[in-house]
PDB file of C-alpha atoms in Angstrom:
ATOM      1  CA  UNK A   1      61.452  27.459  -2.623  1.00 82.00           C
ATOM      2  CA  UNK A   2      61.313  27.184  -6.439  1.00 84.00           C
ATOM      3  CA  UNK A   3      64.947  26.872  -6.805  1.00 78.00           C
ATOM      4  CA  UNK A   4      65.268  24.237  -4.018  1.00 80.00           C
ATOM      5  CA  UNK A   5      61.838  22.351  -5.594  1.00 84.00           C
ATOM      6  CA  UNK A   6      64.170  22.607  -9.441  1.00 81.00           C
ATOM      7  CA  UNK A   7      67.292  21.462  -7.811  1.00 76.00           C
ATOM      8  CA  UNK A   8      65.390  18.318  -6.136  1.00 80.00           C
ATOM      9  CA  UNK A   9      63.651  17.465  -9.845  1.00 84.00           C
ATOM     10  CA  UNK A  10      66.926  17.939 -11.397  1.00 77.00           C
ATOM     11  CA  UNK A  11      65.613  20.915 -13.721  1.00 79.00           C
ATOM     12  CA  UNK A  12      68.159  23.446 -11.811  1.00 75.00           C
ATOM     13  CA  UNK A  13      68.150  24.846 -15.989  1.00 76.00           C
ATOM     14  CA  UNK A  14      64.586  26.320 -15.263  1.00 81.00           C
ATOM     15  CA  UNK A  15      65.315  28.335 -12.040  1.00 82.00           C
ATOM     16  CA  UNK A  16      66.646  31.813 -14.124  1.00 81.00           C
ATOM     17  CA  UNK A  17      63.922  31.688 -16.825  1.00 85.00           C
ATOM     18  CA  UNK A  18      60.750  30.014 -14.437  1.00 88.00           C
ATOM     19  CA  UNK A  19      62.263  32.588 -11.282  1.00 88.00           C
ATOM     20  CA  UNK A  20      62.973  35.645 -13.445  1.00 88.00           C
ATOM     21  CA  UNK A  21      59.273  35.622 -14.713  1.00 90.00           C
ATOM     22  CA  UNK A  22      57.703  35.023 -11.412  1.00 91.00           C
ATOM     23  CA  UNK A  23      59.331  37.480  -9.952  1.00 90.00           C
ATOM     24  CA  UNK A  24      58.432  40.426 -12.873  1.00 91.00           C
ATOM     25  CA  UNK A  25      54.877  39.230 -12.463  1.00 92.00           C
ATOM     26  CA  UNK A  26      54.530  39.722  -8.608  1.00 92.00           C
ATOM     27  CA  UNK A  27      56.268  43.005  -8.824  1.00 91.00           C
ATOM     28  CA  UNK A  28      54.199  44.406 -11.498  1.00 90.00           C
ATOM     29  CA  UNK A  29      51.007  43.155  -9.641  1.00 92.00           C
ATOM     30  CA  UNK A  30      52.254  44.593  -6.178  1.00 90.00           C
ATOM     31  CA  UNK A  31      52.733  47.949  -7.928  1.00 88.00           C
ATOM     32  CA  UNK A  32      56.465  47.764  -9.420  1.00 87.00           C
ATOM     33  CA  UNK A  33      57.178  50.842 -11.805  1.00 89.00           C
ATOM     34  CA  UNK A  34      57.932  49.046 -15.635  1.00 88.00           C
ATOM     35  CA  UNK A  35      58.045  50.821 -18.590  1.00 87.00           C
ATOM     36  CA  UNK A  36      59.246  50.230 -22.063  1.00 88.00           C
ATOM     37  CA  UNK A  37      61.510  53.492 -22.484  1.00 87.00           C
ATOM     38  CA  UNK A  38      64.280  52.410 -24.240  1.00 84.00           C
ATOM     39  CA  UNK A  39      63.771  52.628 -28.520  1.00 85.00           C
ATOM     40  CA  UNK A  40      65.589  50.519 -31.078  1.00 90.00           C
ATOM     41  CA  UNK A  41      68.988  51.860 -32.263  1.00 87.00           C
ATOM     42  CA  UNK A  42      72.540  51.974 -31.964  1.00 84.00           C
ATOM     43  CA  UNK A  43      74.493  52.578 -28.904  1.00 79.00           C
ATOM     44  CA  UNK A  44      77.469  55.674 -28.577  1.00 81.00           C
ATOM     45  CA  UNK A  45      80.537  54.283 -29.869  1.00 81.00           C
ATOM     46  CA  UNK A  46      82.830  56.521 -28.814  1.00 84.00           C
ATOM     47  CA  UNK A  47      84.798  57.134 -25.668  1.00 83.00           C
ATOM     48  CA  UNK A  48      84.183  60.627 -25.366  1.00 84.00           C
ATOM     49  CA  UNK A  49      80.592  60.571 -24.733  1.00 85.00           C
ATOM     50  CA  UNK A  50      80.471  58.073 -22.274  1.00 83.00           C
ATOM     51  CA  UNK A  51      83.626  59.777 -20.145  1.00 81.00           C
ATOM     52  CA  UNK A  52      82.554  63.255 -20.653  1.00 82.00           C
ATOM     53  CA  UNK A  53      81.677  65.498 -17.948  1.00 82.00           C
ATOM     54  CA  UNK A  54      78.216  66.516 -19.468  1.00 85.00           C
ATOM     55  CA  UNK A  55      77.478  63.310 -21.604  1.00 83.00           C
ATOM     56  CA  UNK A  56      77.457  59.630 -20.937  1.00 78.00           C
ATOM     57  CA  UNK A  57      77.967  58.921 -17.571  1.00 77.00           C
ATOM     58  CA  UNK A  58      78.876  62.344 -16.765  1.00 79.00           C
ATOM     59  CA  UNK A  59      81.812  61.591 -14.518  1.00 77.00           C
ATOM     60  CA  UNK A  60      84.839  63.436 -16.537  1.00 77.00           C
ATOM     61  CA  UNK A  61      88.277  62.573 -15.670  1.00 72.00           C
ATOM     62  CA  UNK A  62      89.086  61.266 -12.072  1.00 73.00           C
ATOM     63  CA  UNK A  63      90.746  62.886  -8.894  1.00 78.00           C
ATOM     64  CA  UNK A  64      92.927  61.326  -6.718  1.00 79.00           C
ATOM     65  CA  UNK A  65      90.187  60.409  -4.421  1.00 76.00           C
ATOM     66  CA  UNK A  66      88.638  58.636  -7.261  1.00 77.00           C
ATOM     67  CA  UNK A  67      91.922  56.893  -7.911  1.00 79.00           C
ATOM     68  CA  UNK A  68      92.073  55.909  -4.287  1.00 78.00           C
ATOM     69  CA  UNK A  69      88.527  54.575  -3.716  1.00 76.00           C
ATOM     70  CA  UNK A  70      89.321  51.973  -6.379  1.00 78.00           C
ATOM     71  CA  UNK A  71      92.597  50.337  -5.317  1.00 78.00           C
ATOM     72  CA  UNK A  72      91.462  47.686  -3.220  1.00 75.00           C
ATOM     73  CA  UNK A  73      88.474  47.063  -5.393  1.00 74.00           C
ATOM     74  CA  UNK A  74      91.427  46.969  -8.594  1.00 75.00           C
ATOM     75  CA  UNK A  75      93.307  44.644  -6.032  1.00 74.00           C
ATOM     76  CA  UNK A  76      89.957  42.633  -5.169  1.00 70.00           C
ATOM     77  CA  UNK A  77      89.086  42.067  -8.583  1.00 72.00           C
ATOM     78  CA  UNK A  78      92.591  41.496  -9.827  1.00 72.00           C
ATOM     79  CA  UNK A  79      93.574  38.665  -6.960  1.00 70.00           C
ATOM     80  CA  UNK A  80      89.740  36.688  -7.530  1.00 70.00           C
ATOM     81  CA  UNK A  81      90.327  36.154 -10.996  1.00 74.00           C
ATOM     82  CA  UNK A  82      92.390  33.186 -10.884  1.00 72.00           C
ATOM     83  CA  UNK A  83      90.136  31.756  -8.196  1.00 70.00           C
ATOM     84  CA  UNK A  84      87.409  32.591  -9.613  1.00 73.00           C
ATOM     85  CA  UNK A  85      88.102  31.499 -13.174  1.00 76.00           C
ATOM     86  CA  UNK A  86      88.825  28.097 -11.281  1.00 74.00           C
ATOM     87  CA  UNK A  87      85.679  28.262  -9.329  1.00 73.00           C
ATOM     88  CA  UNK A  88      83.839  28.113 -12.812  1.00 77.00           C
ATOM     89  CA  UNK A  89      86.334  25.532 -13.834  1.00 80.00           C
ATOM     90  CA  UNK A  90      85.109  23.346 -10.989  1.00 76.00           C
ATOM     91  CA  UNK A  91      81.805  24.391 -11.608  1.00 74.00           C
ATOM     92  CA  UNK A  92      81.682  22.692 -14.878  1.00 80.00           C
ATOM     93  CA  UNK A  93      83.508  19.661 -13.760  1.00 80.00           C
ATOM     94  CA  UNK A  94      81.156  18.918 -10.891  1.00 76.00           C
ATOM     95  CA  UNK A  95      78.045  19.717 -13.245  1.00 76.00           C
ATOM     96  CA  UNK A  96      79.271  17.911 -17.261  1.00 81.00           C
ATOM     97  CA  UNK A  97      79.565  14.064 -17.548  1.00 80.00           C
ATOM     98  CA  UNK A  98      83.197  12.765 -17.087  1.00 79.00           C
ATOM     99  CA  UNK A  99      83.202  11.538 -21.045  1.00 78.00           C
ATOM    100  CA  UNK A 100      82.260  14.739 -22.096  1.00 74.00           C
ATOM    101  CA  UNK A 101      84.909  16.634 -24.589  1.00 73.00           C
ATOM    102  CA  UNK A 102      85.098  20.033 -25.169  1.00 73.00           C
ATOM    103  CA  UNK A 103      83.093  21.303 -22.539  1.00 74.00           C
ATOM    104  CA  UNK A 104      85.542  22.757 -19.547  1.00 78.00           C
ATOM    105  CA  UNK A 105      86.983  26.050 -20.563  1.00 79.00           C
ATOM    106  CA  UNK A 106      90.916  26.828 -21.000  1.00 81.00           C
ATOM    107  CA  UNK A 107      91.601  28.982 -18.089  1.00 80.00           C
ATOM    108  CA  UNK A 108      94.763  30.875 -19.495  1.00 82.00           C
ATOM    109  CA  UNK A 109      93.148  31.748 -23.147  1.00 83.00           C
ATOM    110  CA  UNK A 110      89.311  32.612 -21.009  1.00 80.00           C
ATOM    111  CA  UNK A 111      91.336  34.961 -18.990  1.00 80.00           C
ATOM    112  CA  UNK A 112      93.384  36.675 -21.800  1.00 83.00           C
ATOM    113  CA  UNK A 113      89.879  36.755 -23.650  1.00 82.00           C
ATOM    114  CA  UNK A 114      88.526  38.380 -20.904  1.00 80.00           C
ATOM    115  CA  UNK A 115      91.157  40.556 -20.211  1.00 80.00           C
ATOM    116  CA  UNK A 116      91.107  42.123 -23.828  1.00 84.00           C
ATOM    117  CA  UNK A 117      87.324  42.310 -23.612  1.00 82.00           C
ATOM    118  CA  UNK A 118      87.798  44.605 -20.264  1.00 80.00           C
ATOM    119  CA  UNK A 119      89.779  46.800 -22.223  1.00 81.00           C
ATOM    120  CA  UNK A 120      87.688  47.336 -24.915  1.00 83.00           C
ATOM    121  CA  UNK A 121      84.525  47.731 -23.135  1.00 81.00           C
ATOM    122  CA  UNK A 122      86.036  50.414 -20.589  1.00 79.00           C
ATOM    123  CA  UNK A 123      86.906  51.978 -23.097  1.00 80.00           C
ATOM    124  CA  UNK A 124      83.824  52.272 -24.842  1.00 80.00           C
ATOM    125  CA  UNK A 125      81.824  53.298 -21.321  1.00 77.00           C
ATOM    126  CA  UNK A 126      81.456  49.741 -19.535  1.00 74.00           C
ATOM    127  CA  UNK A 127      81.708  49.465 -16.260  1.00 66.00           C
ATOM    128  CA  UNK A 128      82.521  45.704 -15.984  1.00 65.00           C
ATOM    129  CA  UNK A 129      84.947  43.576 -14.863  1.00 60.00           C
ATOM    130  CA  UNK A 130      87.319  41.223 -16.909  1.00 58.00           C
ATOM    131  CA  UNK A 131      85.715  37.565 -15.100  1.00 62.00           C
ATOM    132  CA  UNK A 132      84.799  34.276 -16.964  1.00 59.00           C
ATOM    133  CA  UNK A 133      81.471  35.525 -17.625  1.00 69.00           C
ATOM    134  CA  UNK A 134      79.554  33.715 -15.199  1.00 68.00           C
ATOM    135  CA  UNK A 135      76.713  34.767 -15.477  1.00 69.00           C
ATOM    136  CA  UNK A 136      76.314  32.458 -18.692  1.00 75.00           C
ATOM    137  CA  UNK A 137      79.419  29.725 -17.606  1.00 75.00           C
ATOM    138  CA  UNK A 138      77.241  28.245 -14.646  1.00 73.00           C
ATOM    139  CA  UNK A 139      73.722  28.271 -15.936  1.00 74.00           C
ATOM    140  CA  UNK A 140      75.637  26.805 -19.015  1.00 77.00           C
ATOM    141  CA  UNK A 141      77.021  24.188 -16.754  1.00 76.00           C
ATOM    142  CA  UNK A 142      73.912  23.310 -14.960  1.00 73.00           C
ATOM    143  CA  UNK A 143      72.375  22.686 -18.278  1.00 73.00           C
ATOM    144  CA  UNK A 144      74.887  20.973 -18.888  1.00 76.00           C
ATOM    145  CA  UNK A 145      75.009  22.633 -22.536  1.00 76.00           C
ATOM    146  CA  UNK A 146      78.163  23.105 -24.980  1.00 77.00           C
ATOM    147  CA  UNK A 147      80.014  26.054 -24.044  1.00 76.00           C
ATOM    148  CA  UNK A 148      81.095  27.475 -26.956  1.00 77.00           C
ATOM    149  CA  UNK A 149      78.211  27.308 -29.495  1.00 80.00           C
ATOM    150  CA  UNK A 150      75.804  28.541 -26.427  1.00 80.00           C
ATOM    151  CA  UNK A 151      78.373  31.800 -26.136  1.00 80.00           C
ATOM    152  CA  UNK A 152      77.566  32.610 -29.913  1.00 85.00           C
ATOM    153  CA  UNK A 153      73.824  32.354 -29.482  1.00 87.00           C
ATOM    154  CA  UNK A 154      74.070  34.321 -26.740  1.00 83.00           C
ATOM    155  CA  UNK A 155      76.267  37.018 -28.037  1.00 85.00           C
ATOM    156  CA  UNK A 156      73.959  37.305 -31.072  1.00 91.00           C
ATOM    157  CA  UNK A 157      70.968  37.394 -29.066  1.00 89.00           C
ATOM    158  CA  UNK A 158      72.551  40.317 -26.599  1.00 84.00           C
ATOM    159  CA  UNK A 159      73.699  41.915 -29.448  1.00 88.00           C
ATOM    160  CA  UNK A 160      70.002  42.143 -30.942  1.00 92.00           C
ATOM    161  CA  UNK A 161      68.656  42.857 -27.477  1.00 89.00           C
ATOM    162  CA  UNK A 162      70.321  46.225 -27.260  1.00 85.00           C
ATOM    163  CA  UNK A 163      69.704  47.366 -30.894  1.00 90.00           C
ATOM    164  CA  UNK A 164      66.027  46.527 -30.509  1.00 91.00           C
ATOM    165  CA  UNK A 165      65.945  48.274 -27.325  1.00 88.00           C
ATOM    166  CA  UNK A 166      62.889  47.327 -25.462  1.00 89.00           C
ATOM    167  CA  UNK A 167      64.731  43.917 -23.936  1.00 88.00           C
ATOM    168  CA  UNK A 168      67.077  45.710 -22.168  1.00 86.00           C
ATOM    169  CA  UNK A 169      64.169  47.258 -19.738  1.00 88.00           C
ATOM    170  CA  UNK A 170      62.671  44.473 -19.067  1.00 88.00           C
ATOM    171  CA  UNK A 171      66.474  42.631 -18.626  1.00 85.00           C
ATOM    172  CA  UNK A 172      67.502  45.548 -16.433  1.00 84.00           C
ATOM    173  CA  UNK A 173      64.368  45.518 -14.466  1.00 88.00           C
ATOM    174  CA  UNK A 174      65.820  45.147 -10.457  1.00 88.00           C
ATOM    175  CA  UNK A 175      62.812  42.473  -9.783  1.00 90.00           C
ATOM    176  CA  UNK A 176      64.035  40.564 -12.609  1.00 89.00           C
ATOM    177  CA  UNK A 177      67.880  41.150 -12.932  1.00 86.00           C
ATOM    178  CA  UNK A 178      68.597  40.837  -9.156  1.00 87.00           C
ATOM    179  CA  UNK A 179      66.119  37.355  -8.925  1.00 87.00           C
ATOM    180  CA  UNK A 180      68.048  36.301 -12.270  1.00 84.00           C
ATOM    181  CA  UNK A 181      71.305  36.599 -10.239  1.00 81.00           C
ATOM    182  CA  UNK A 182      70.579  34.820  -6.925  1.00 82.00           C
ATOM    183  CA  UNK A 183      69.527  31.719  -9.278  1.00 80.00           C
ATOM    184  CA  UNK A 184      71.546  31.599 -12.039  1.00 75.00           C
ATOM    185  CA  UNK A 185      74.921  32.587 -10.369  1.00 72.00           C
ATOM    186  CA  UNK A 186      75.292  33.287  -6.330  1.00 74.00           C
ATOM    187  CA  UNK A 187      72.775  30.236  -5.382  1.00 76.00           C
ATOM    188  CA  UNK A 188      74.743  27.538  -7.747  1.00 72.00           C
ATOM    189  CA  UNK A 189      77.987  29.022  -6.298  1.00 69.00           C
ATOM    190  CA  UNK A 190      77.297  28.779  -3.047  1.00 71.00           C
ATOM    191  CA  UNK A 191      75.758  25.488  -3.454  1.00 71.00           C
ATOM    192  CA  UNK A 192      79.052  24.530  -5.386  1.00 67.00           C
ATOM    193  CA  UNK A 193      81.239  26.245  -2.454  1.00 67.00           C
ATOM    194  CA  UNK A 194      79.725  24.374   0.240  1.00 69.00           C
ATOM    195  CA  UNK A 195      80.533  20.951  -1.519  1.00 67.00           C
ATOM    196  CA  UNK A 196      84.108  21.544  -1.340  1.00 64.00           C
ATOM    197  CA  UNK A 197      84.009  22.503   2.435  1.00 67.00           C
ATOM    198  CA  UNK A 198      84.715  19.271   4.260  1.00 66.00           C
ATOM    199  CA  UNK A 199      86.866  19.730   7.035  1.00 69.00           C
ATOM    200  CA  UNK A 200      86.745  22.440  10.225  1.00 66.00           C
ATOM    201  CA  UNK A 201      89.097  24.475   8.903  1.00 69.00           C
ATOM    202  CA  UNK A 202      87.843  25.399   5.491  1.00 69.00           C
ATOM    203  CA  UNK A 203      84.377  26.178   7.112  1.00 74.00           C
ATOM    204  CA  UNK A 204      85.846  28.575   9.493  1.00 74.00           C
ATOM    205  CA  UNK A 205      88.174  30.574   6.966  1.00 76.00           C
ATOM    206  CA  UNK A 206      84.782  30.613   4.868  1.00 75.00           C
ATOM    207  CA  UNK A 207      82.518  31.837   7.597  1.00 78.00           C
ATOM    208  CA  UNK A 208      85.208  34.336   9.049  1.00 81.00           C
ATOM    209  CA  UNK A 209      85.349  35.671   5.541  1.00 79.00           C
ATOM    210  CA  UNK A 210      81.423  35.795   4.914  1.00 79.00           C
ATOM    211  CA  UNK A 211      81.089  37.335   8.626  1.00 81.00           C
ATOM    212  CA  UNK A 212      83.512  40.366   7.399  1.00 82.00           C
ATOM    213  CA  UNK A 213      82.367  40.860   3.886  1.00 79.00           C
ATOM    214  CA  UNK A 214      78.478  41.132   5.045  1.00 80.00           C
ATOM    215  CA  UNK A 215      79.489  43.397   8.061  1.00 82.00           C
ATOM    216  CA  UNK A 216      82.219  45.829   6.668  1.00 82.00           C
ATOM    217  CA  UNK A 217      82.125  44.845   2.300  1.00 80.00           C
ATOM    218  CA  UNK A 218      83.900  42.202   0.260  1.00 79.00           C
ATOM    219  CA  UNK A 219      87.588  44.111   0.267  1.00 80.00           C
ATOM    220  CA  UNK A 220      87.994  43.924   4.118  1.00 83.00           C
ATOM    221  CA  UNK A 221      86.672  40.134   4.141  1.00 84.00           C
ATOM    222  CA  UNK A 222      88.894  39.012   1.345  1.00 80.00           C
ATOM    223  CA  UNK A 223      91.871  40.818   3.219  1.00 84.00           C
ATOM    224  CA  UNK A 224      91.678  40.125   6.477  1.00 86.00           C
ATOM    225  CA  UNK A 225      90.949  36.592   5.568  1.00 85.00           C
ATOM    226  CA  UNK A 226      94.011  35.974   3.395  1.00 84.00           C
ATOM    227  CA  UNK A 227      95.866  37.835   6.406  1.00 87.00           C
ATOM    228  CA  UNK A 228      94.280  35.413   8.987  1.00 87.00           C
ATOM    229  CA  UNK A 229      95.161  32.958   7.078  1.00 85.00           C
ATOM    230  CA  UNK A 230      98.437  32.746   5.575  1.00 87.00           C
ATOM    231  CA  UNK A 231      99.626  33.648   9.097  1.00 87.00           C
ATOM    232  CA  UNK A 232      97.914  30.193  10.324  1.00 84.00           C
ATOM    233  CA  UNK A 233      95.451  31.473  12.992  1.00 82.00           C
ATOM    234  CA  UNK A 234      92.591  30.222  10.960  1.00 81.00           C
ATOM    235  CA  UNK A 235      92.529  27.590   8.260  1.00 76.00           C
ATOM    236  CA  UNK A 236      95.396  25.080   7.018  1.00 76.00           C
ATOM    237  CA  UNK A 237      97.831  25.799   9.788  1.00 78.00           C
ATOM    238  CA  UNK A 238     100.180  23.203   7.950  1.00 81.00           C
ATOM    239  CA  UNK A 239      99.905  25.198   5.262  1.00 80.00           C
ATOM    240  CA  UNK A 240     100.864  28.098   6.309  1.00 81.00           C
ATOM    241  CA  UNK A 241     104.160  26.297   8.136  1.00 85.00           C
ATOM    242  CA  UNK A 242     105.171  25.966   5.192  1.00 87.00           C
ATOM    243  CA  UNK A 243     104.907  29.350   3.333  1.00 85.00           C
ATOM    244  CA  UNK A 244     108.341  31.735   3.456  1.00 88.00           C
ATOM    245  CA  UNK A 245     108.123  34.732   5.765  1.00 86.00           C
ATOM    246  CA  UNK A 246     107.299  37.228   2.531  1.00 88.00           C
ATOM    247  CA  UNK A 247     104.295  34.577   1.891  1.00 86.00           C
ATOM    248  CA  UNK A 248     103.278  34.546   5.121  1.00 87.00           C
ATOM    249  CA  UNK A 249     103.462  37.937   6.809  1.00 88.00           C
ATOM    250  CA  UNK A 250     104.678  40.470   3.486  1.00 90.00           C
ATOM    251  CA  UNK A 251     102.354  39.993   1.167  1.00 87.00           C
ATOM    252  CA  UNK A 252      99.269  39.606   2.440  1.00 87.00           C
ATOM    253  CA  UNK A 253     100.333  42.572   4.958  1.00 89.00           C
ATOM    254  CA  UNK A 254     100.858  44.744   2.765  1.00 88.00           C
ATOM    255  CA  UNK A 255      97.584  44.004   0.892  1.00 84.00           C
ATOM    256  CA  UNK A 256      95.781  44.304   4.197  1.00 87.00           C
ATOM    257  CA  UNK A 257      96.816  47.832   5.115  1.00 88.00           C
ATOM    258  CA  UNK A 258      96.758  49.118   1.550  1.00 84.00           C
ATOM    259  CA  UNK A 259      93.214  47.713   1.019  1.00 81.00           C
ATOM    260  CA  UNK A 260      92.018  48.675   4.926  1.00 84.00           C
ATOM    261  CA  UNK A 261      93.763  52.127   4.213  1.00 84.00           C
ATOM    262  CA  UNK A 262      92.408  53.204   1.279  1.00 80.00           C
ATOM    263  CA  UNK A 263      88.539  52.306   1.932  1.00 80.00           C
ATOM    264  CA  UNK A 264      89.580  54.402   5.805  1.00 82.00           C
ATOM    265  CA  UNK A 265      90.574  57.284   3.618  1.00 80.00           C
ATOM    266  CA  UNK A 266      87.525  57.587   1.452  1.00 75.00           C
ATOM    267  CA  UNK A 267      85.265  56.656   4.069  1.00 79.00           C
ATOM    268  CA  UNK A 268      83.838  53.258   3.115  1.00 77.00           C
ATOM    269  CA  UNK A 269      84.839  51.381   6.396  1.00 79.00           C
ATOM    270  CA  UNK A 270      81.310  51.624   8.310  1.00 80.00           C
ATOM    271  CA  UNK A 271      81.598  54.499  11.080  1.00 78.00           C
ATOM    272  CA  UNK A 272      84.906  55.748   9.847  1.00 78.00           C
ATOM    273  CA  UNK A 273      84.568  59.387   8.359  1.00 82.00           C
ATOM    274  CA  UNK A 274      86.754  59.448   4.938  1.00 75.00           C
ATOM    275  CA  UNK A 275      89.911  60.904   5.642  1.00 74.00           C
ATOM    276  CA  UNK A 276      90.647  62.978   2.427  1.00 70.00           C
ATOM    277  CA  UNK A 277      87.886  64.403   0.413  1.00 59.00           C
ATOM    278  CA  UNK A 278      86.019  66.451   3.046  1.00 53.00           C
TER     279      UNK A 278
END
C-alpha cells in the first residue's frame, strides 16, 4: 500500500528508505530478534579463510556434486546478463528525461566492470553474482539521480558501513533487507516488465515462465521457456520461423536437458530424489 500510495504521488524515491524503516519498526515491536553484534574493524582479506574447511564459510574445496548443483544456476546467471543489463538499460530510459546526458549506462564497459568485480570478490569469499548492480541502478533511476557520482557515494558509504560494523546488522536484518528488495528492485521491475507486455503473446511466454519458476525454481522456468519458445508453441511464432534449426531446436535443447538434468541429479526438481549424492 505504501509503495502503490509513493508511486501515485510520484515519490517512488521514498519507498526503500520510508518501507525499510516501517518494516524494522513493526518487527521489532511484534517481537523480531535485533541485535547489534557485529564490532568495527576490518574484514579477512584473504582467500584462504573464507574457502577453508574450518574458517570462513567453512565449505573447503568442492565435489563433483557441488560442481553439478551449480551448472544451470552458472548457465542461468550467465544467459540473464545481457537481458538483464538491458532490462536496467530500459529501466533508466523509461525513468530519466529524454535531454538528459550522461545518465544511461554503457552496457559493454558495465558488464566487463562487473565481470572483473565477480572475480575479485569470489575470490575474496563473496558469494555474488557479476549483474549491473541493481540494487542501486533502479532506485537510482527512479530518483532519477546521476549515475555515476551516486555509485561513489555509495561505495564510500558501504565501504564505511562494514568497517564500522554495526550498519551491517541492521542492513542485513531479513525484515529490513527482504522489504528493501521488493521496493527498491523486484516491485519497479515488475512494474517496468509489465509496461513492455502489450500483445497476447508476450503475456503468455511471461506468465508460462512465472508459472514454472514459482512452482519448480527460476532454472526450469527460464529453460523451458526459451525451449517453448524458440520452437514457436508460445510467443512470437514469426519469430521463431525464422530462426535456423540449431537456433530453434539445438540450443535451447541442449540447455533444457543440461539445466533439467543437473537440478534431477542433485535433487532440486520438487519430488525428484537427487540422483547422485545419496
Amino acid at each position: 500500500m505504501v509503495y502503490a500510495y509513493l508511486a501515485k504521488v510520484n515519490k517512488r524515491w521514498l519507498a526503500i528508505p520510508l518501507c525499510s524503516a516501517i518494516a524494522g519498526i513493526v518487527a521489532y515491536i511484534m517481537g523480531a530478534d535485533f541485535a547489534f553484534t557485529t564490532g568495527p574493524g576490518l574484514p579477512h582479506f584473504s582467500p584462504f579463510y573464507w574457502w577453508g574447511e574450518d574458517t570462513g564459510w567453512q565449505l573447503g574445496w568442492p565435489n563433483l556434486e557441488h560442481f553439478i548443483a551449480v551448472i544451470p544456476f552458472a548457465l542461468l546467471a550467465v544467459a540473464m546478463w545481457s537481458p538483464d543489463y538491458l532490462g536496467h538499460r530500459v529501466f533508466q530510459e523509461l525513468n530519466y528525461p529524454k535531454d538528459a546526458k550522461g545518465v544511461l549506462m554503457d552496457v559493454d564497459d558495465t558488464m566487463v566492470g562487473a565481470s572483473v568485480r565477480q572475480g575479485v570478490g569470489a575470490l575474496l569469499g563473496g558469494g555474488n553474482l557479476a549483474s549491473s548492480w541493481g540494487t542501486y541502478m533502479i532506485p537510482a533511476a527512479i530518483a532519477k539521480r546521476p549515475i555515476p557520482g551516486g555509485a561513489i557515494l555509495t561505495g564510500i558509504m558501504c565501504i564505511l558501513a562494514s568497517v564500522l560494523g554495526y550498519p551491517m546488522d541492521l542492513a542485513m536484518w531479513e525484515p529490513v533487507l527482504r522489504v528493501a528488495l521488493i521496493v527498491g528492485v523486484f516491485l519497479p521491475l515488475l512494474e517496468a516488465g509489465m509496461q513492455m507486455i502489450h500483445k497476447h503473446k508476450d503475456s503468455l511466454s511471461a506468465g508460462i515462465c512465472i508459472f514454472a519458476c514459482a512452482f519448480v525454481n527460476p532454472v526450469f522456468g527460464w529453460a523451458t521457456t526459451m525451449l517453448l519458445d524458440n520452437m514457436g508453441l508460445i510467443g512470437d511464432h514469426e519469430r521463431a520461423d525464422s530462426l535456423s534449426a540449431k537456433d530453434k531446436y539445438l540450443i535451447p535443447g541442449l540447455a533444457f536437458v543440461v539445466c533439467v538434468g543437473s537440478l534431477a541429479a542433485v535433487g532440486q526438481l520438487p519430488g525428484i530424489p537427487a540422483i547422485i549424492g545419496q
